[in-house]
């Protein structure tokens, strides 16, 4: 564990290098989908084409796809977004006479999309139609029991109709987890899990299979010391505790955690101090001269945006920055959206929002 820039990925890469040097050739590095190409490139560059072949860099999605293909589940017909919307519409039509709470809006496009989003959330949470039905029944005395019952019916009918013709990619990881469990896929593997902030229920289940089979497993979390930013890191602490519970459940031996505290990425002391102290109570005071943190008090959102974009122009024109080096962040972009679009046009700045 460690904060951003503390060397967690470097620690993993160094460990992979040591294992490759010792002759290990069953190494798996799991990263989020958006980091897979970048990580594959880094592994190839660091270890060379011969040794890099012994390191499988996969996301959970690609891992599931590989397992399904290897064990004869390839060639399945998957439902795309349109097929799912049509199926949900048909399911709601079939239930229209039995719905009470949602009867009036059951045919609206917005409700159909909302139902589909709800089903996706339930699947990400690993909740089956049968489990949700049981939960809806157990909430019989609650005020929302009728709504839960109807949502349960919608989920059940939709799932039944979709599975009759299509497969759902959201089910792949759960199915792959069962295949991995049956075939001891991760036996003799050393597995590394990096760059994740949290996991879905199917991902936790796959990690459980990994921990029960592999020789060793290294998991990194961007988690600072207990006293720093307690609320900010609550979700990461939950993730850590859940992983430890899974390890206990499968009987995996837990090593002492490696805590990395030094920030190797920070270039300037004032920015490093700001990152460390902003969440501390009581507040600390920076004694040096701050050249890289500026505070501007604007009269309104328009002046605030104007100052920020003028500063961007100065950085690009006079300081050697490129537009892709710059990020403009806000707690909530909603009140700034239209103002920003107009201002970007005014300053002729390329942007992605």
mmCIF file of C-alpha atoms in Angstrom:
data_model
loop_
_atom_site.group_PDB
_atom_site.id
_atom_site.type_symbol
_atom_site.label_atom_id
_atom_site.label_comp_id
_atom_site.label_asym_id
_atom_site.label_seq_id
_atom_site.Cartn_x
_atom_site.Cartn_y
_atom_site.Cartn_z
ATOM 1 C CA UNK A 1 0.000 0.000 0.000
ATOM 2 C CA UNK A 2 1.009 3.622 -0.441
ATOM 3 C CA UNK A 3 -0.115 6.944 -1.815
ATOM 4 C CA UNK A 4 0.060 8.055 -5.422
ATOM 5 C CA UNK A 5 3.630 7.992 -6.709
ATOM 6 C CA UNK A 6 4.944 5.894 -3.822
ATOM 7 C CA UNK A 7 6.271 3.167 -6.108
ATOM 8 C CA UNK A 8 3.629 0.424 -5.924
ATOM 9 C CA UNK A 9 3.809 -0.402 -9.635
ATOM 10 C CA UNK A 10 7.613 -0.201 -9.546
ATOM 11 C CA UNK A 11 7.633 -2.631 -6.612
ATOM 12 C CA UNK A 12 5.497 -5.049 -8.630
ATOM 13 C CA UNK A 13 7.658 -4.689 -11.745
ATOM 14 C CA UNK A 14 10.807 -5.270 -9.693
ATOM 15 C CA UNK A 15 9.287 -8.398 -8.144
ATOM 16 C CA UNK A 16 8.258 -9.668 -11.582
ATOM 17 C CA UNK A 17 11.815 -9.109 -12.807
ATOM 18 C CA UNK A 18 13.239 -11.102 -9.880
ATOM 19 C CA UNK A 19 10.845 -13.975 -10.539
ATOM 20 C CA UNK A 20 11.663 -14.010 -14.259
ATOM 21 C CA UNK A 21 15.376 -14.097 -13.430
ATOM 22 C CA UNK A 22 14.784 -17.093 -11.171
ATOM 23 C CA UNK A 23 13.115 -19.005 -14.007
ATOM 24 C CA UNK A 24 9.432 -18.425 -13.176
ATOM 25 C CA UNK A 25 7.267 -18.470 -16.290
ATOM 26 C CA UNK A 26 3.692 -18.495 -14.957
ATOM 27 C CA UNK A 27 3.119 -14.859 -14.072
ATOM 28 C CA UNK A 28 -0.176 -12.982 -14.376
ATOM 29 C CA UNK A 29 -0.570 -9.213 -14.009
ATOM 30 C CA UNK A 30 -4.175 -8.009 -13.690
ATOM 31 C CA UNK A 31 -4.868 -4.320 -14.348
ATOM 32 C CA UNK A 32 -7.977 -2.266 -15.224
ATOM 33 C CA UNK A 33 -8.977 -2.355 -18.883
ATOM 34 C CA UNK A 34 -7.833 1.224 -19.518
ATOM 35 C CA UNK A 35 -4.305 0.408 -18.314
ATOM 36 C CA UNK A 36 -3.830 -2.887 -20.158
ATOM 37 C CA UNK A 37 -2.125 -1.551 -23.300
ATOM 38 C CA UNK A 38 0.081 0.835 -21.325
ATOM 39 C CA UNK A 39 1.099 -1.957 -18.943
ATOM 40 C CA UNK A 40 1.792 -4.429 -21.755
ATOM 41 C CA UNK A 41 4.058 -1.842 -23.367
ATOM 42 C CA UNK A 42 5.872 -1.221 -20.082
ATOM 43 C CA UNK A 43 6.422 -4.951 -19.507
ATOM 44 C CA UNK A 44 7.749 -5.430 -23.044
ATOM 45 C CA UNK A 45 10.061 -2.434 -22.768
ATOM 46 C CA UNK A 46 11.375 -3.436 -19.338
ATOM 47 C CA UNK A 47 11.890 -7.189 -19.783
ATOM 48 C CA UNK A 48 12.310 -7.585 -23.536
ATOM 49 C CA UNK A 49 10.272 -9.748 -25.943
ATOM 50 C CA UNK A 50 11.638 -13.110 -24.714
ATOM 51 C CA UNK A 51 10.901 -12.699 -21.003
ATOM 52 C CA UNK A 52 7.778 -10.595 -21.554
ATOM 53 C CA UNK A 53 6.112 -13.674 -23.100
ATOM 54 C CA UNK A 54 6.093 -15.222 -19.624
ATOM 55 C CA UNK A 55 4.045 -12.344 -18.179
ATOM 56 C CA UNK A 56 0.349 -12.332 -19.051
ATOM 57 C CA UNK A 57 -1.040 -8.798 -18.770
ATOM 58 C CA UNK A 58 -4.828 -8.963 -18.636
ATOM 59 C CA UNK A 59 -7.875 -7.097 -17.446
ATOM 60 C CA UNK A 60 -10.681 -9.033 -15.777
ATOM 61 C CA UNK A 61 -12.658 -8.725 -19.019
ATOM 62 C CA UNK A 62 -9.865 -10.199 -21.131
ATOM 63 C CA UNK A 63 -9.193 -12.884 -18.534
ATOM 64 C CA UNK A 64 -12.835 -13.938 -18.700
ATOM 65 C CA UNK A 65 -12.772 -13.909 -22.517
ATOM 66 C CA UNK A 66 -9.625 -16.059 -22.617
ATOM 67 C CA UNK A 67 -11.076 -18.613 -20.202
ATOM 68 C CA UNK A 68 -14.383 -18.839 -22.057
ATOM 69 C CA UNK A 69 -12.565 -19.308 -25.357
ATOM 70 C CA UNK A 70 -10.125 -21.890 -23.966
ATOM 71 C CA UNK A 71 -12.844 -24.013 -22.405
ATOM 72 C CA UNK A 72 -15.112 -24.101 -25.435
ATOM 73 C CA UNK A 73 -17.488 -21.262 -24.696
ATOM 74 C CA UNK A 74 -16.401 -19.113 -27.668
ATOM 75 C CA UNK A 75 -18.713 -18.203 -30.539
ATOM 76 C CA UNK A 76 -21.614 -17.231 -28.315
ATOM 77 C CA UNK A 77 -24.029 -14.553 -29.535
ATOM 78 C CA UNK A 78 -23.922 -11.509 -27.274
ATOM 79 C CA UNK A 79 -26.687 -8.970 -26.845
ATOM 80 C CA UNK A 80 -25.684 -5.421 -27.747
ATOM 81 C CA UNK A 81 -27.237 -2.312 -26.228
ATOM 82 C CA UNK A 82 -30.084 -2.256 -28.755
ATOM 83 C CA UNK A 83 -30.966 -5.900 -28.154
ATOM 84 C CA UNK A 84 -31.024 -5.280 -24.407
ATOM 85 C CA UNK A 85 -33.295 -2.238 -24.787
ATOM 86 C CA UNK A 86 -35.694 -4.176 -27.026
ATOM 87 C CA UNK A 87 -35.717 -7.126 -24.622
ATOM 88 C CA UNK A 88 -36.406 -4.854 -21.658
ATOM 89 C CA UNK A 89 -39.234 -3.202 -23.580
ATOM 90 C CA UNK A 90 -40.757 -6.631 -24.334
ATOM 91 C CA UNK A 91 -40.375 -7.716 -20.706
ATOM 92 C CA UNK A 92 -42.162 -4.589 -19.481
ATOM 93 C CA UNK A 93 -44.882 -5.120 -22.066
ATOM 94 C CA UNK A 94 -45.403 -8.663 -20.836
ATOM 95 C CA UNK A 95 -45.693 -7.415 -17.246
ATOM 96 C CA UNK A 96 -47.803 -4.336 -17.992
ATOM 97 C CA UNK A 97 -51.030 -5.879 -16.633
ATOM 98 C CA UNK A 98 -49.428 -6.937 -13.342
ATOM 99 C CA UNK A 99 -47.497 -3.754 -12.587
ATOM 100 C CA UNK A 100 -49.075 -1.280 -10.150
ATOM 101 C CA UNK A 101 -46.414 1.227 -9.056
ATOM 102 C CA UNK A 102 -44.751 1.414 -12.477
ATOM 103 C CA UNK A 103 -47.742 0.748 -14.741
ATOM 104 C CA UNK A 104 -48.122 4.320 -16.059
ATOM 105 C CA UNK A 105 -44.465 4.743 -16.999
ATOM 106 C CA UNK A 106 -43.673 1.168 -18.038
ATOM 107 C CA UNK A 107 -43.693 2.018 -21.747
ATOM 108 C CA UNK A 108 -41.629 5.216 -21.546
ATOM 109 C CA UNK A 109 -38.131 5.172 -23.043
ATOM 110 C CA UNK A 110 -36.644 6.757 -19.948
ATOM 111 C CA UNK A 111 -38.056 4.054 -17.676
ATOM 112 C CA UNK A 112 -36.838 1.300 -19.997
ATOM 113 C CA UNK A 113 -33.305 2.717 -19.824
ATOM 114 C CA UNK A 114 -33.549 3.121 -16.050
ATOM 115 C CA UNK A 115 -34.595 -0.522 -15.677
ATOM 116 C CA UNK A 116 -31.669 -1.623 -17.829
ATOM 117 C CA UNK A 117 -29.262 0.444 -15.720
ATOM 118 C CA UNK A 118 -30.727 -1.103 -12.555
ATOM 119 C CA UNK A 119 -30.208 -4.611 -13.945
ATOM 120 C CA UNK A 120 -26.605 -3.771 -14.823
ATOM 121 C CA UNK A 121 -25.998 -2.514 -11.273
ATOM 122 C CA UNK A 122 -27.480 -5.698 -9.836
ATOM 123 C CA UNK A 123 -25.228 -7.817 -12.038
ATOM 124 C CA UNK A 124 -22.149 -5.779 -11.103
ATOM 125 C CA UNK A 125 -23.097 -6.462 -7.480
ATOM 126 C CA UNK A 126 -23.434 -10.179 -8.191
ATOM 127 C CA UNK A 127 -27.131 -10.290 -7.298
ATOM 128 C CA UNK A 128 -29.124 -12.888 -9.249
ATOM 129 C CA UNK A 129 -32.861 -12.565 -10.013
ATOM 130 C CA UNK A 130 -33.544 -15.294 -7.431
ATOM 131 C CA UNK A 131 -31.558 -13.493 -4.725
ATOM 132 C CA UNK A 132 -33.301 -10.207 -5.438
ATOM 133 C CA UNK A 133 -36.694 -11.924 -5.314
ATOM 134 C CA UNK A 134 -35.849 -13.352 -1.891
ATOM 135 C CA UNK A 135 -34.793 -9.899 -0.669
ATOM 136 C CA UNK A 136 -38.005 -8.352 -2.020
ATOM 137 C CA UNK A 137 -40.131 -10.957 -0.211
ATOM 138 C CA UNK A 138 -38.250 -10.479 3.065
ATOM 139 C CA UNK A 139 -39.004 -6.722 2.883
ATOM 140 C CA UNK A 140 -42.738 -7.441 2.909
ATOM 141 C CA UNK A 141 -43.521 -4.982 5.693
ATOM 142 C CA UNK A 142 -41.576 -2.092 4.217
ATOM 143 C CA UNK A 143 -43.231 0.802 2.444
ATOM 144 C CA UNK A 144 -41.348 0.136 -0.766
ATOM 145 C CA UNK A 145 -42.123 -3.608 -0.811
ATOM 146 C CA UNK A 146 -44.455 -3.300 -3.826
ATOM 147 C CA UNK A 147 -41.795 -1.464 -5.809
ATOM 148 C CA UNK A 148 -39.177 -4.074 -4.889
ATOM 149 C CA UNK A 149 -41.541 -6.871 -5.903
ATOM 150 C CA UNK A 150 -42.181 -5.264 -9.282
ATOM 151 C CA UNK A 151 -38.464 -4.604 -9.886
ATOM 152 C CA UNK A 152 -37.821 -8.245 -9.006
ATOM 153 C CA UNK A 153 -40.388 -9.367 -11.564
ATOM 154 C CA UNK A 154 -38.902 -7.085 -14.216
ATOM 155 C CA UNK A 155 -35.389 -8.399 -13.512
ATOM 156 C CA UNK A 156 -36.523 -12.022 -13.626
ATOM 157 C CA UNK A 157 -38.581 -11.771 -16.826
ATOM 158 C CA UNK A 158 -35.916 -9.690 -18.595
ATOM 159 C CA UNK A 159 -33.156 -12.162 -17.672
ATOM 160 C CA UNK A 160 -35.229 -15.109 -18.849
ATOM 161 C CA UNK A 161 -36.105 -13.475 -22.178
ATOM 162 C CA UNK A 162 -32.538 -12.312 -22.851
ATOM 163 C CA UNK A 163 -30.927 -15.677 -22.046
ATOM 164 C CA UNK A 164 -33.315 -17.438 -24.431
ATOM 165 C CA UNK A 165 -31.587 -15.798 -27.422
ATOM 166 C CA UNK A 166 -28.429 -14.043 -26.261
ATOM 167 C CA UNK A 167 -25.567 -14.075 -23.817
ATOM 168 C CA UNK A 168 -24.834 -11.066 -21.641
ATOM 169 C CA UNK A 169 -21.199 -9.951 -21.398
ATOM 170 C CA UNK A 170 -21.924 -8.878 -17.805
ATOM 171 C CA UNK A 171 -22.249 -12.579 -16.916
ATOM 172 C CA UNK A 172 -18.904 -13.590 -18.457
ATOM 173 C CA UNK A 173 -16.704 -13.019 -15.409
ATOM 174 C CA UNK A 174 -18.974 -15.031 -13.109
ATOM 175 C CA UNK A 175 -19.034 -17.899 -15.615
ATOM 176 C CA UNK A 176 -15.263 -17.658 -16.101
ATOM 177 C CA UNK A 177 -14.806 -17.790 -12.327
ATOM 178 C CA UNK A 178 -16.656 -21.106 -12.202
ATOM 179 C CA UNK A 179 -14.525 -22.474 -15.052
ATOM 180 C CA UNK A 180 -11.338 -21.313 -13.301
ATOM 181 C CA UNK A 181 -12.460 -23.008 -10.080
ATOM 182 C CA UNK A 182 -13.293 -26.295 -11.813
ATOM 183 C CA UNK A 183 -10.087 -26.435 -13.870
ATOM 184 C CA UNK A 184 -7.596 -25.010 -11.315
ATOM 185 C CA UNK A 185 -6.494 -22.423 -13.854
ATOM 186 C CA UNK A 186 -4.271 -20.415 -11.492
ATOM 187 C CA UNK A 187 -2.376 -23.332 -9.985
ATOM 188 C CA UNK A 188 1.399 -22.594 -9.819
ATOM 189 C CA UNK A 189 0.811 -19.000 -10.961
ATOM 190 C CA UNK A 190 2.143 -15.902 -9.257
ATOM 191 C CA UNK A 191 -0.527 -13.241 -9.668
ATOM 192 C CA UNK A 192 -0.189 -9.462 -9.379
ATOM 193 C CA UNK A 193 -3.186 -7.088 -9.129
ATOM 194 C CA UNK A 194 -2.352 -3.427 -9.684
ATOM 195 C CA UNK A 195 -4.007 -0.017 -10.306
ATOM 196 C CA UNK A 196 -7.461 -0.943 -8.957
ATOM 197 C CA UNK A 197 -9.451 1.308 -6.613
ATOM 198 C CA UNK A 198 -12.150 -1.278 -5.953
ATOM 199 C CA UNK A 199 -13.789 -4.382 -7.339
ATOM 200 C CA UNK A 200 -17.228 -5.580 -8.371
ATOM 201 C CA UNK A 201 -18.734 -8.704 -6.800
ATOM 202 C CA UNK A 202 -17.757 -10.932 -9.784
ATOM 203 C CA UNK A 203 -14.210 -9.544 -9.571
ATOM 204 C CA UNK A 204 -14.031 -10.300 -5.846
ATOM 205 C CA UNK A 205 -15.228 -13.829 -6.643
ATOM 206 C CA UNK A 206 -12.487 -14.250 -9.261
ATOM 207 C CA UNK A 207 -9.886 -12.974 -6.763
ATOM 208 C CA UNK A 208 -11.191 -15.571 -4.311
ATOM 209 C CA UNK A 209 -10.528 -18.300 -6.883
ATOM 210 C CA UNK A 210 -7.072 -16.863 -7.556
ATOM 211 C CA UNK A 211 -6.147 -16.768 -3.860
ATOM 212 C CA UNK A 212 -7.330 -20.340 -3.360
ATOM 213 C CA UNK A 213 -5.149 -21.681 -6.202
ATOM 214 C CA UNK A 214 -2.090 -19.536 -6.927
ATOM 215 C CA UNK A 215 1.379 -19.858 -5.417
ATOM 216 C CA UNK A 216 1.578 -16.170 -4.486
ATOM 217 C CA UNK A 217 -0.584 -13.098 -5.019
ATOM 218 C CA UNK A 218 0.453 -9.437 -4.742
ATOM 219 C CA UNK A 219 -2.282 -6.787 -4.525
ATOM 220 C CA UNK A 220 -1.571 -3.054 -4.501
ATOM 221 C CA UNK A 221 -3.879 -0.325 -3.190
ATOM 222 C CA UNK A 222 -3.449 3.452 -3.280
ATOM 223 C CA UNK A 223 -3.923 3.697 0.470
ATOM 224 C CA UNK A 224 -2.037 6.087 2.740
ATOM 225 C CA UNK A 225 -1.466 5.891 6.495
ATOM 226 C CA UNK A 226 -4.502 5.429 8.743
ATOM 227 C CA UNK A 227 -4.387 9.023 9.983
ATOM 228 C CA UNK A 228 -4.329 10.732 6.587
ATOM 229 C CA UNK A 229 -7.620 11.579 4.893
ATOM 230 C CA UNK A 230 -9.661 9.009 6.792
ATOM 231 C CA UNK A 231 -12.950 9.681 4.991
ATOM 232 C CA UNK A 232 -11.318 10.036 1.575
ATOM 233 C CA UNK A 233 -9.770 6.555 1.815
ATOM 234 C CA UNK A 234 -12.720 4.784 3.448
ATOM 235 C CA UNK A 235 -13.646 2.969 0.220
ATOM 236 C CA UNK A 236 -10.062 1.755 -0.189
ATOM 237 C CA UNK A 237 -9.979 0.564 3.414
ATOM 238 C CA UNK A 238 -13.181 -1.333 2.728
ATOM 239 C CA UNK A 239 -11.521 -2.914 -0.315
ATOM 240 C CA UNK A 240 -8.465 -3.876 1.721
ATOM 241 C CA UNK A 241 -10.570 -5.389 4.507
ATOM 242 C CA UNK A 242 -12.729 -7.286 2.021
ATOM 243 C CA UNK A 243 -9.609 -8.751 0.375
ATOM 244 C CA UNK A 244 -8.251 -9.815 3.759
ATOM 245 C CA UNK A 245 -11.587 -11.461 4.583
ATOM 246 C CA UNK A 246 -11.487 -13.367 1.298
ATOM 247 C CA UNK A 247 -7.930 -14.519 2.025
ATOM 248 C CA UNK A 248 -9.048 -15.789 5.449
ATOM 249 C CA UNK A 249 -12.050 -17.544 3.940
ATOM 250 C CA UNK A 250 -10.018 -19.521 1.377
ATOM 251 C CA UNK A 251 -7.241 -20.249 3.870
ATOM 252 C CA UNK A 252 -4.540 -18.214 2.133
ATOM 253 C CA UNK A 253 -1.470 -17.307 4.168
ATOM 254 C CA UNK A 254 -1.180 -13.526 4.572
ATOM 255 C CA UNK A 255 2.221 -11.843 4.507
ATOM 256 C CA UNK A 256 2.916 -8.630 6.361
ATOM 257 C CA UNK A 257 1.835 -5.613 4.258
ATOM 258 C CA UNK A 258 4.502 -3.578 2.484
ATOM 259 C CA UNK A 259 3.872 0.115 3.190
ATOM 260 C CA UNK A 260 5.488 2.580 0.794
ATOM 261 C CA UNK A 261 5.618 6.129 2.150
ATOM 262 C CA UNK A 262 8.039 8.116 -0.028
ATOM 263 C CA UNK A 263 6.592 9.967 -3.026
ATOM 264 C CA UNK A 264 8.935 9.375 -5.970
ATOM 265 C CA UNK A 265 6.782 11.276 -8.444
ATOM 266 C CA UNK A 266 6.518 14.697 -6.781
ATOM 267 C CA UNK A 267 8.984 17.180 -8.286
ATOM 268 C CA UNK A 268 8.330 20.205 -6.065
ATOM 269 C CA UNK A 269 8.352 20.432 -2.240
ATOM 270 C CA UNK A 270 5.375 22.802 -2.039
ATOM 271 C CA UNK A 271 3.144 20.471 -4.086
ATOM 272 C CA UNK A 272 4.306 17.512 -2.021
ATOM 273 C CA UNK A 273 3.498 19.390 1.195
ATOM 274 C CA UNK A 274 0.069 20.373 -0.132
ATOM 275 C CA UNK A 275 -0.768 16.764 -0.979
ATOM 276 C CA UNK A 276 0.334 15.520 2.443
ATOM 277 C CA UNK A 277 -1.170 18.296 4.570
ATOM 278 C CA UNK A 278 -4.466 19.199 2.893
ATOM 279 C CA UNK A 279 -6.369 16.420 4.677
ATOM 280 C CA UNK A 280 -4.637 16.731 8.008
ATOM 281 C CA UNK A 281 -6.188 18.216 11.128
ATOM 282 C CA UNK A 282 -4.995 20.466 12.641
ATOM 283 C CA UNK A 283 -3.729 22.240 9.556
ATOM 284 C CA UNK A 284 0.014 22.440 9.006
ATOM 285 C CA UNK A 285 1.755 25.536 7.604
ATOM 286 C CA UNK A 286 4.293 25.497 4.789
ATOM 287 C CA UNK A 287 7.396 27.422 5.831
ATOM 288 C CA UNK A 288 9.074 27.705 2.424
ATOM 289 C CA UNK A 289 8.233 29.788 -0.630
ATOM 290 C CA UNK A 290 5.445 28.310 -2.709
ATOM 291 C CA UNK A 291 5.982 28.746 -6.441
ATOM 292 C CA UNK A 292 3.681 26.047 -7.758
ATOM 293 C CA UNK A 293 0.419 26.594 -5.856
ATOM 294 C CA UNK A 294 -1.635 29.669 -6.722
ATOM 295 C CA UNK A 295 -4.931 30.839 -5.255
ATOM 296 C CA UNK A 296 -7.196 33.190 -7.201
ATOM 297 C CA UNK A 297 -10.350 34.690 -5.665
ATOM 298 C CA UNK A 298 -12.869 35.259 -8.470
ATOM 299 C CA UNK A 299 -16.056 37.305 -8.301
ATOM 300 C CA UNK A 300 -18.102 34.697 -10.193
ATOM 301 C CA UNK A 301 -17.843 31.582 -12.374
ATOM 302 C CA UNK A 302 -17.174 33.627 -15.536
ATOM 303 C CA UNK A 303 -14.147 35.360 -14.028
ATOM 304 C CA UNK A 304 -12.936 32.060 -12.597
ATOM 305 C CA UNK A 305 -13.062 30.316 -15.994
ATOM 306 C CA UNK A 306 -11.524 33.296 -17.754
ATOM 307 C CA UNK A 307 -8.548 33.295 -15.382
ATOM 308 C CA UNK A 308 -8.027 29.527 -15.730
ATOM 309 C CA UNK A 309 -8.070 29.585 -19.531
ATOM 310 C CA UNK A 310 -5.807 32.622 -19.695
ATOM 311 C CA UNK A 311 -3.370 30.736 -17.464
ATOM 312 C CA UNK A 312 -3.538 27.740 -19.828
ATOM 313 C CA UNK A 313 -2.714 29.982 -22.789
ATOM 314 C CA UNK A 314 0.280 31.381 -20.896
ATOM 315 C CA UNK A 315 1.546 27.891 -20.026
ATOM 316 C CA UNK A 316 1.363 26.754 -23.659
ATOM 317 C CA UNK A 317 2.677 29.910 -25.303
ATOM 318 C CA UNK A 318 5.408 30.878 -22.840
ATOM 319 C CA UNK A 319 6.296 27.858 -20.674
ATOM 320 C CA UNK A 320 6.629 25.011 -23.171
ATOM 321 C CA UNK A 321 3.557 23.050 -22.099
ATOM 322 C CA UNK A 322 1.328 21.120 -24.501
ATOM 323 C CA UNK A 323 -2.445 21.096 -24.237
ATOM 324 C CA UNK A 324 -2.405 17.378 -23.438
ATOM 325 C CA UNK A 325 -0.273 18.113 -20.351
ATOM 326 C CA UNK A 326 -3.052 20.147 -18.720
ATOM 327 C CA UNK A 327 -6.139 19.050 -16.777
ATOM 328 C CA UNK A 328 -8.895 21.423 -15.675
ATOM 329 C CA UNK A 329 -10.786 20.034 -12.669
ATOM 330 C CA UNK A 330 -13.760 21.140 -10.582
ATOM 331 C CA UNK A 331 -15.771 19.532 -7.796
ATOM 332 C CA UNK A 332 -18.844 19.731 -10.022
ATOM 333 C CA UNK A 333 -18.607 20.733 -13.686
ATOM 334 C CA UNK A 334 -22.366 21.157 -14.120
ATOM 335 C CA UNK A 335 -22.557 24.918 -13.342
ATOM 336 C CA UNK A 336 -19.464 25.524 -15.504
ATOM 337 C CA UNK A 337 -20.387 23.463 -18.556
ATOM 338 C CA UNK A 338 -21.893 26.141 -20.805
ATOM 339 C CA UNK A 339 -19.443 28.795 -19.567
ATOM 340 C CA UNK A 340 -16.485 26.545 -20.370
ATOM 341 C CA UNK A 341 -17.729 25.705 -23.872
ATOM 342 C CA UNK A 342 -18.055 29.407 -24.724
ATOM 343 C CA UNK A 343 -14.712 30.288 -23.138
ATOM 344 C CA UNK A 344 -12.836 27.496 -24.915
ATOM 345 C CA UNK A 345 -14.165 28.803 -28.222
ATOM 346 C CA UNK A 346 -13.171 32.338 -27.232
ATOM 347 C CA UNK A 347 -9.576 31.310 -26.489
ATOM 348 C CA UNK A 348 -9.424 28.824 -29.416
ATOM 349 C CA UNK A 349 -8.337 26.016 -27.088
ATOM 350 C CA UNK A 350 -8.734 22.337 -28.001
ATOM 351 C CA UNK A 351 -10.422 20.366 -25.227
ATOM 352 C CA UNK A 352 -12.225 17.176 -24.291
ATOM 353 C CA UNK A 353 -14.976 17.372 -21.669
#
